[in-house]
Coordinates of C-alpha atoms in Angstrom, one line a residue:
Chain A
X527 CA 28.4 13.4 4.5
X528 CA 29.1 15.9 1.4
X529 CA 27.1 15.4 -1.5
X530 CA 28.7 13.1 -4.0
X531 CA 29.3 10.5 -1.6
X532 CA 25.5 10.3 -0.3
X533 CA 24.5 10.6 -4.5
X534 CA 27.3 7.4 -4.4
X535 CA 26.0 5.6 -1.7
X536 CA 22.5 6.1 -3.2
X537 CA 23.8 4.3 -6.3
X538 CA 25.0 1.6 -4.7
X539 CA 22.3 0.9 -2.7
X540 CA 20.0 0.8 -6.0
X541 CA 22.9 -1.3 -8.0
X542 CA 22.4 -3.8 -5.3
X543 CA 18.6 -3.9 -6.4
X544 CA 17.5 -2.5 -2.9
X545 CA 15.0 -0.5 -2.3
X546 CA 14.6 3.2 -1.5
X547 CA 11.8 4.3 1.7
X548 CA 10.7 7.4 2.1
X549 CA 12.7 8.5 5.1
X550 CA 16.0 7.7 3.3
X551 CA 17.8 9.9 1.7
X552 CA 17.5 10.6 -2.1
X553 CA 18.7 12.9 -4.8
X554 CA 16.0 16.3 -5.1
X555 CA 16.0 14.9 -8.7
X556 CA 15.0 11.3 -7.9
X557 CA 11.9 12.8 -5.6
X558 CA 11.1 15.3 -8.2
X559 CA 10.6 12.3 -11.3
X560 CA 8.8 9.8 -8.8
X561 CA 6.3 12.8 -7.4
X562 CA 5.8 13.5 -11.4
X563 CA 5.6 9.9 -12.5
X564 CA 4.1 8.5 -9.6
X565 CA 1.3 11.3 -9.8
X566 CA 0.4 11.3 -13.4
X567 CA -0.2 7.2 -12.7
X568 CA -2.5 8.3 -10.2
X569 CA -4.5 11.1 -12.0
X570 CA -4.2 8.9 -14.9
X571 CA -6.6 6.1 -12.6
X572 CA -9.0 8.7 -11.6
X573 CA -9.7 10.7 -15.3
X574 CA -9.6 6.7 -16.4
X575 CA -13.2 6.8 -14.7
X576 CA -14.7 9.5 -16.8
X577 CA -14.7 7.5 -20.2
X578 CA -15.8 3.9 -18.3
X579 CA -18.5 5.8 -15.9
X580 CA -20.0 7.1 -19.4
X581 CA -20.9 3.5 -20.0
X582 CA -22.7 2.2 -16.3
X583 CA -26.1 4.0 -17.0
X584 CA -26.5 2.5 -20.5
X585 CA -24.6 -1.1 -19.8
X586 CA -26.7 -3.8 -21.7
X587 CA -27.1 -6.3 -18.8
X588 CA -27.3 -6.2 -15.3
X589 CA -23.8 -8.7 -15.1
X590 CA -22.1 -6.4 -17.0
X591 CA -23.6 -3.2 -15.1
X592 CA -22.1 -4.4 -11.6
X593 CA -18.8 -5.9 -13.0
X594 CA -18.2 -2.0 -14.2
X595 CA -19.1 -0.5 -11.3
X596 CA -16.7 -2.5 -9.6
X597 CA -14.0 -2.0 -12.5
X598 CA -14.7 2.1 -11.5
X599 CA -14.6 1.7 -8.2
X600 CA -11.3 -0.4 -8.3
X601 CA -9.8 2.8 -10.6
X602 CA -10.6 4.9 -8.1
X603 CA -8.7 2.8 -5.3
X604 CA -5.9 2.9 -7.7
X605 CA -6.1 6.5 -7.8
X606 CA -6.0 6.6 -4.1
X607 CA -2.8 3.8 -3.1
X608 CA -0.8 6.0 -5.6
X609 CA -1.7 9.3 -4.3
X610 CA -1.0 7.5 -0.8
X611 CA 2.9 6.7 -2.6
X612 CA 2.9 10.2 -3.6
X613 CA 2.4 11.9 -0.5
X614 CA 5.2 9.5 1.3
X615 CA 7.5 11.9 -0.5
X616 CA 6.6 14.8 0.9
X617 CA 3.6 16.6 -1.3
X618 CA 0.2 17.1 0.0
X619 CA -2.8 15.3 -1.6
X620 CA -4.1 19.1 -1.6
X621 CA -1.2 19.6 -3.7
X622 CA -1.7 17.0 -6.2
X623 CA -5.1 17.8 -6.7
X624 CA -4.3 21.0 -7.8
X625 CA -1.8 20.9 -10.2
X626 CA -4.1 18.4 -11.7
X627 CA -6.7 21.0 -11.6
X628 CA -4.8 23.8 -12.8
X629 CA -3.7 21.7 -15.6
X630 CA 0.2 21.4 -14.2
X631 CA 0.3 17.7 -14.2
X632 CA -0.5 15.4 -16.6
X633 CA -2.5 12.3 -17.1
X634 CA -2.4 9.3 -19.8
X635 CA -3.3 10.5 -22.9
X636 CA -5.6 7.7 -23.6
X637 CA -7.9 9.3 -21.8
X638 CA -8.7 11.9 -23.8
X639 CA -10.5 9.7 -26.7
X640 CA -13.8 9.1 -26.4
X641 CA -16.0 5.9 -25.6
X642 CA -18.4 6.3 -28.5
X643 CA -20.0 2.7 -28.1
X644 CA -20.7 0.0 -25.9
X645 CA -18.0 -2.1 -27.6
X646 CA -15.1 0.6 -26.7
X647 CA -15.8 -0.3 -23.1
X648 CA -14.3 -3.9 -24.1
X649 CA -11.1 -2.7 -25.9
X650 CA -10.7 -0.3 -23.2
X651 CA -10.7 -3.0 -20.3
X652 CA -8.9 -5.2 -23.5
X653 CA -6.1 -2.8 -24.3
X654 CA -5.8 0.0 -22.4
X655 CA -6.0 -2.3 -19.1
X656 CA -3.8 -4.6 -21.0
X657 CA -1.0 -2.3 -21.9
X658 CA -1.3 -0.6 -18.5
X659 CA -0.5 -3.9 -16.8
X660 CA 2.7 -4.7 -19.5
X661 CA 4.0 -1.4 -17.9
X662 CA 2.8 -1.7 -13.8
X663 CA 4.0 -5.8 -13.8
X664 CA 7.7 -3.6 -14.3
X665 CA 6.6 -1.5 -11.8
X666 CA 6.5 -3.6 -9.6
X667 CA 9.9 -4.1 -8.8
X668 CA 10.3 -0.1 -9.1
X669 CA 13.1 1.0 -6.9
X670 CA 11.1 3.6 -3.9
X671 CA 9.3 1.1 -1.9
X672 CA 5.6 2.7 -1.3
X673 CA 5.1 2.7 -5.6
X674 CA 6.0 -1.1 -5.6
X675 CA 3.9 -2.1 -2.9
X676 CA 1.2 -0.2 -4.5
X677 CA 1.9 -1.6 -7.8
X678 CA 1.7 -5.4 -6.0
X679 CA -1.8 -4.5 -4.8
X680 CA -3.2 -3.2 -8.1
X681 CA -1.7 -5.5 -10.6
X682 CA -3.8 -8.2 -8.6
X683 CA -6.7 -6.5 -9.2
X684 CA -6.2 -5.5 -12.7
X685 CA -6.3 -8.7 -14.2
X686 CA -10.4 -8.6 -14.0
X687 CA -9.8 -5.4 -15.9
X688 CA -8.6 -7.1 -18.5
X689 CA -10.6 -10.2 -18.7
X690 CA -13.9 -8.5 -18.8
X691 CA -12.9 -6.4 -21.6
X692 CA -12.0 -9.5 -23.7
X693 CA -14.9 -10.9 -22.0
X694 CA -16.9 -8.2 -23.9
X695 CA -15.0 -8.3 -27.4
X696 CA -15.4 -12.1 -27.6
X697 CA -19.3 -11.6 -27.4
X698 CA -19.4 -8.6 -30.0
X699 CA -17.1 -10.4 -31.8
X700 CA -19.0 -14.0 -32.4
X701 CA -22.5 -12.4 -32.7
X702 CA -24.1 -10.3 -35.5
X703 CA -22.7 -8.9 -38.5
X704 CA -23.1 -5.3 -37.0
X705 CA -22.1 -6.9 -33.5
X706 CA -18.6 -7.7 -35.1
X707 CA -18.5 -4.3 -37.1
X708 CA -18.9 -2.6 -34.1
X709 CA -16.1 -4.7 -32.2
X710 CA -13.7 -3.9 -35.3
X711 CA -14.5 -0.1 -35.3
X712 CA -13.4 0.0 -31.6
X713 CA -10.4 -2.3 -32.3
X714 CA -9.6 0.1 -35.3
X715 CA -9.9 3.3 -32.7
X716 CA -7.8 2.1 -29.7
X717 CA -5.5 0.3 -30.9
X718 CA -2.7 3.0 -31.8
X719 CA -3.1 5.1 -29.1
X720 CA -3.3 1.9 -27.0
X721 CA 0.6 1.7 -28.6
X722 CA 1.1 5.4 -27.7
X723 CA 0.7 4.8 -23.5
X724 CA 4.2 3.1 -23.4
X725 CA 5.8 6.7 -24.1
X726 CA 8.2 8.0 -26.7
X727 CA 10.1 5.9 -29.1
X728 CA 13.6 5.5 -27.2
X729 CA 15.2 7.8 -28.9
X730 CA 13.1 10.2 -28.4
X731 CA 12.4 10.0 -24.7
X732 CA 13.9 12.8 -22.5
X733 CA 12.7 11.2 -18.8
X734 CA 14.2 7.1 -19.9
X735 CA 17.6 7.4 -19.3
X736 CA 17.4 8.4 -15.2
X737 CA 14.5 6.1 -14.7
X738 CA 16.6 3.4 -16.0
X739 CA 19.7 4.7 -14.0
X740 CA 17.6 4.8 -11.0
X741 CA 15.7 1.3 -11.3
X742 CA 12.6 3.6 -11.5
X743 CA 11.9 1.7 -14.7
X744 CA 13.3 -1.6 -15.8
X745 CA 12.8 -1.5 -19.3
X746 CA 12.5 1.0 -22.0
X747 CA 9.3 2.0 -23.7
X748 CA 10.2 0.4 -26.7
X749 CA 10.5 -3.2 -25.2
X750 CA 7.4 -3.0 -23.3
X751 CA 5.4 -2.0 -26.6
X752 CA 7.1 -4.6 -28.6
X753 CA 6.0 -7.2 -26.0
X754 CA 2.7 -5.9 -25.9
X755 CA 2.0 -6.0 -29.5
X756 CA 3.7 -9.8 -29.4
X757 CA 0.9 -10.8 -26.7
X758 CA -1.9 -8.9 -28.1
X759 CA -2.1 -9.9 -31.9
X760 CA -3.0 -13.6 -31.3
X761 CA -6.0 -12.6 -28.7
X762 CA -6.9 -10.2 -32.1
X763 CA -6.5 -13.1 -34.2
X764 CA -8.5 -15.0 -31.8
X765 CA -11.4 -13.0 -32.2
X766 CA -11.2 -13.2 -35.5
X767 CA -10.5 -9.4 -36.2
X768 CA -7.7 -7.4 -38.2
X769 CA -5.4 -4.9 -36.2
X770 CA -5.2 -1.7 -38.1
X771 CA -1.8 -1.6 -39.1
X772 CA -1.0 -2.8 -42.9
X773 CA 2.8 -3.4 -42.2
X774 CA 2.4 -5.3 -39.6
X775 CA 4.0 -8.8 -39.7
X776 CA 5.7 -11.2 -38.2
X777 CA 9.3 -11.8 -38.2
X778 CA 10.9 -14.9 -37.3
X779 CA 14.5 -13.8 -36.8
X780 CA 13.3 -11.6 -34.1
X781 CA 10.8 -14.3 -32.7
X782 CA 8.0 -11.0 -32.3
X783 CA 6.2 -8.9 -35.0
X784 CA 7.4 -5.8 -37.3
X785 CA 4.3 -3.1 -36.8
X786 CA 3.9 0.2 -38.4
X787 CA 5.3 3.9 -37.1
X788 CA 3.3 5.1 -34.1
X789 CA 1.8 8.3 -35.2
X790 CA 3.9 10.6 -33.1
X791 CA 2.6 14.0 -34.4
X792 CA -1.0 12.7 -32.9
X793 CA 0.8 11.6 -29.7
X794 CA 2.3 15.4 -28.8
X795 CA -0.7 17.0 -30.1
X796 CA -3.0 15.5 -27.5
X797 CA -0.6 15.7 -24.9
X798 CA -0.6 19.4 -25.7
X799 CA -4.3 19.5 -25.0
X800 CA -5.8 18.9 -28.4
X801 CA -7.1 15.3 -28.2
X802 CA -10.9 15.3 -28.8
X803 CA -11.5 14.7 -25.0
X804 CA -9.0 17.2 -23.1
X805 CA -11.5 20.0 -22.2
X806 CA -14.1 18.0 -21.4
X807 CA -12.3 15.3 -18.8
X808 CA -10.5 18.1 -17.0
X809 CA -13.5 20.1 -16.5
X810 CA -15.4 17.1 -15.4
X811 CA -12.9 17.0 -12.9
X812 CA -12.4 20.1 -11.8
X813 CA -16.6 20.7 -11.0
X814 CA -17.0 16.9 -9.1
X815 CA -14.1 18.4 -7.3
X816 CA -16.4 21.7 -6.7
X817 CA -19.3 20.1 -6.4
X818 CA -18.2 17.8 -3.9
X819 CA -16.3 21.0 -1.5
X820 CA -19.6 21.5 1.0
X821 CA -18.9 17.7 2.5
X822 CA -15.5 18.4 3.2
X823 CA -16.1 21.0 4.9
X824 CA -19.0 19.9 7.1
X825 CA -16.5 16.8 7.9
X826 CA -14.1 19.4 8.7
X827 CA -16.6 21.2 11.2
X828 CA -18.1 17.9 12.7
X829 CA -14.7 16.8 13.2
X830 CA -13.5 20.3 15.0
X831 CA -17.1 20.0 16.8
X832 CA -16.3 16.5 18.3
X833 CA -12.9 17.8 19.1
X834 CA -14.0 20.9 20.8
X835 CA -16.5 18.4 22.7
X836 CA -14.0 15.4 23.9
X837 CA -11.4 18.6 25.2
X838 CA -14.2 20.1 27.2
Chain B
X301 CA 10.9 17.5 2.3
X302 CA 9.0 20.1 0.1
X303 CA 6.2 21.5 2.2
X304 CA 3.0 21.9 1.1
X305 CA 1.3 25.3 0.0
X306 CA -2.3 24.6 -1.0
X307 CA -5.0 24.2 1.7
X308 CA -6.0 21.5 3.5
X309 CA -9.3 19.9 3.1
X310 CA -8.8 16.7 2.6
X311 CA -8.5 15.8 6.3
X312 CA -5.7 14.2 8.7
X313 CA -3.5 11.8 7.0
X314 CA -4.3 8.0 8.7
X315 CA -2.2 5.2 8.1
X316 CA -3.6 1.8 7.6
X317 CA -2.4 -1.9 9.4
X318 CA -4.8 -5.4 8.0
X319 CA -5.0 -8.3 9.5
X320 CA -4.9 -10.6 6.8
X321 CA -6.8 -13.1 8.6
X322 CA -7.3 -14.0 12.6
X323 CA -4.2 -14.9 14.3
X324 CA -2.2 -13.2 11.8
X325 CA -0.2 -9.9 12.6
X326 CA -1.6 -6.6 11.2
X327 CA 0.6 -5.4 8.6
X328 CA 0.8 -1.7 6.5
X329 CA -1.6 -1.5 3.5
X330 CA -1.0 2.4 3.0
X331 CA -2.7 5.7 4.3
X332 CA -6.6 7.3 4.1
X333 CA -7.4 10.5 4.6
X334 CA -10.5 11.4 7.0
X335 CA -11.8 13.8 9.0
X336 CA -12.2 11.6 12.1
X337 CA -11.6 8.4 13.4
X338 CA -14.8 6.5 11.7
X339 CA -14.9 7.8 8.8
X340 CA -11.0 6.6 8.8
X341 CA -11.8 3.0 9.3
X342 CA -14.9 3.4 6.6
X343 CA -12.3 4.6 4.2
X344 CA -9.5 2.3 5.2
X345 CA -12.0 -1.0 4.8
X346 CA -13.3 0.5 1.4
X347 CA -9.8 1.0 -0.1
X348 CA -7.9 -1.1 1.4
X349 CA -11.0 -4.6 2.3
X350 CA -12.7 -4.3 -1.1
X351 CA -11.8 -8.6 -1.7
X352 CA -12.0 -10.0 1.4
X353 CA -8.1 -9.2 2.7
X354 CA -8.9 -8.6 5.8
X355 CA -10.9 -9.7 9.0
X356 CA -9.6 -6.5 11.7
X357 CA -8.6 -3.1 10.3
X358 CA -5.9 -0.7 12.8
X359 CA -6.2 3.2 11.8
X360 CA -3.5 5.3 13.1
X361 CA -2.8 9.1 12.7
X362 CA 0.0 9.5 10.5
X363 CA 1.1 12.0 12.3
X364 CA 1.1 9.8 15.9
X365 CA 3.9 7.4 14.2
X366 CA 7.4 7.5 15.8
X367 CA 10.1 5.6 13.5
X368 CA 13.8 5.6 13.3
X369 CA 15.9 7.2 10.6
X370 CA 17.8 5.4 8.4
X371 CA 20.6 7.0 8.7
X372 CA 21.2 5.9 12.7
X373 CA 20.4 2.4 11.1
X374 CA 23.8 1.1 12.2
X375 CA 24.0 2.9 15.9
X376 CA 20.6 2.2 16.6
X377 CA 20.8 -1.5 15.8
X378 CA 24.0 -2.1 17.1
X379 CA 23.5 -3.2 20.6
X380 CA 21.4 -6.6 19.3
X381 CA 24.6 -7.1 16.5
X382 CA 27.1 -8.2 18.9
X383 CA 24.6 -10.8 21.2
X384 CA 26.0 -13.5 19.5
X385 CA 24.8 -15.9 22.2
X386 CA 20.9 -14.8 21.6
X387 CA 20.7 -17.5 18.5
X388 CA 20.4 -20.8 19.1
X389 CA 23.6 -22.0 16.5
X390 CA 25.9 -19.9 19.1
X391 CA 25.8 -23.4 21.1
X392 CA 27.1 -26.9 20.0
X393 CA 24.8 -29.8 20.4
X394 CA 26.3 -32.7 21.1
X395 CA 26.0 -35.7 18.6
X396 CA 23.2 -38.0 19.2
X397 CA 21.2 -35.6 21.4
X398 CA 17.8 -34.8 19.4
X399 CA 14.9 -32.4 20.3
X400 CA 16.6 -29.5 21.0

């Protein structure tokens, strides 16, 4: 079959709202965006550990030490089912690790802020969970198969994520004066760049248009961050704090709220490596990586050892 | 596909099947890596067990799995298309007769 008909057929097939599997065939361009988007989501999981895993040492109870850990450990399994999609298109994890390493790929931006108190572990789990699962409940009806079945499996589990960071607001939130102070500080922090995880403005977004056309993604950035805000502002409300934004309001006609320009000139700046975290997660990275290279390779050599063994 | 240039360490590629619960089929989670067979089903229950989803855990090699192509989907299929007479509504019944 030449060319345009198989690029035809693939459209088809996706028009129909069925989905692709890895052995089928698929435009270089289609497997190029899905290796990039689908392994940014997974780096994104596993440099999403550094700013929690900051917090399990210095937790202030023992039920909130274990529900962390298991919030880490459940980032890292994220990490893992999406590196698993990855490699169904062809790319080795060996690969992915290092253009993470090397800088090449990227990761969610959020990640680059810093967790400065114990509050900013509740709007993390709060909002960055929250607007994390806005976007992966659409990705869960992504066209290439392996990505939605790993979506299905981490959106059940993210819903803890989310709880126990409201869990932790609604405590800081109804106790001292300096308890509340400290739950507004971390509102005041996270809640923009929180905004900034659903992407570019619409207009402005260079990737959208063939992630729509390939059922990739469902909806544009814009909706998912309208929807987001519309959700979020009563829980805000709820705890009795102020989101950050002086214009923003809430408009009947459109049955959702007006909110205030995302700062955009902050956005590109720390995806161009100048958030106040960059330097620090990716090196944190890169030396676990290191450090951890001496028990791969004894696994390596008591794996050839038992091989060498069994053939004898 | 696109090959891959940097080196291996991570270990063999394993794919993982869970049984859901006993008597049920073992169906595909998604792939481990590991250097060996146990530390493949250590790995596999830790990623893929971590909320009770399982009660029996299958690990095989990646690299041990046959499958079809898609694109000999219709060839390869066709012999079972045209065996009509292999479903039960290829019969009639007659009216009145029950528990069949």
């Amino acid at each position: 079959m030449d060319q345009i008909k198989l690029e035809e057929n693939f459209q088809a097939k996706l028009d129909r709202n069925e989905m692709i599997e890895p052995k089928d065939w698929m435009p270089e361009n289609y497997r190029k965006h899905l290796i990039r988007q689908i392994s940014q989501h997974a780096h994104s999981e596993i440099i999403g550990m550094l700013p929690e895993g900051n917090w399990i040492t210095r937790a202030p109870s023992m039920r909130r030490k274990i529900v962390l850990l298991a919030k880490v450990q459940d980032e890292a399994g994220h990490g893992l089912y999406l590196y698993s999609a990855a490699e169904s298109m062809g790319i080795s994890r060996d690969e992915l690790l290092d253009q993470l390493h090397t800088g090449k790929a990227k990761y969610s931006s959020i990640f680059n802020y810093p967790t400065l108190t114990w509050s900013d572990i509740g709007a993390v789990g709060w909002l960055v969970d929250g607007a994390a699962i806005m976007n992966q409940v659409m990705l869960q009806r992504t066209s290439y198969g392996p990505y939605a079945r790993a979506m299905v499996r981490i959106c059940k589990e993210e819903s803890f994520h989310q709880r126990q960071g409201f869990e932790i607001m609604q405590v800081l939130a109804k106790g001292t004066p300096e308890q509340k102070a400290m739950a507004q500080d971390s509102l005041n922090r996270w809640w923009w760049p929180s905004l900034m995880m659903f992407g570019p403005a619409d207009d402005n977004s260079p990737n959208s248009a063939n992630a729509l056309k390939w059922k990739i993604k469902r909806e544009s950035n814009d909706q998912l961050r309208q929807r987001f805000v519309n959700q979020t502002v009563p829980q805000v409300e709820y705890l009795g704090l102020t989101v950050p934004d002086k214009d923003l309001k809430w408009n009947e006609e459109k049955k959702g709220y007006d909110f205030g320009e995302v700062n955009w000139e902050e956005f590109y700046n720390v995806i161009k490596g100048n958030g106040p975290c960059n330097k620090e997660r990716l090196s944190a990275k890169v030396q676990s990586h290191k450090d951890g290279a001496w028990v791969r390779e004894a696994a390596n050599a008591y794996a050839a050892k038992k091989n060498k063994v069994a053939a004898a | 596909m696109t090959m891959s240039t940097a080196q291996d360490t991570q270990g063999l590629l394993w794919e993982v099947f869970v049984q859901s619960k006993p008597g049920q089929p073992h169906k595909h989670s998604g792939s481990v890596h590991a250097h060996d067979k146990e530390m493949a089903l250590q790995n596999a229950r830790d990623l893929y067990c971590r909320r009770s989803e399982g009660t029996n855990i299958w690990v095989v090699p990646a690299s041990e799995i046959v499958a079809s192509s898609p694109e000999d989907i219709g060839s390869f299929f066709e012999p079972s298309n045209d065996k009509v007479y292999r479903h039960p509504t290829f019969y009639h019944v007659p009216e009145g007769i029950t528990h069949m």
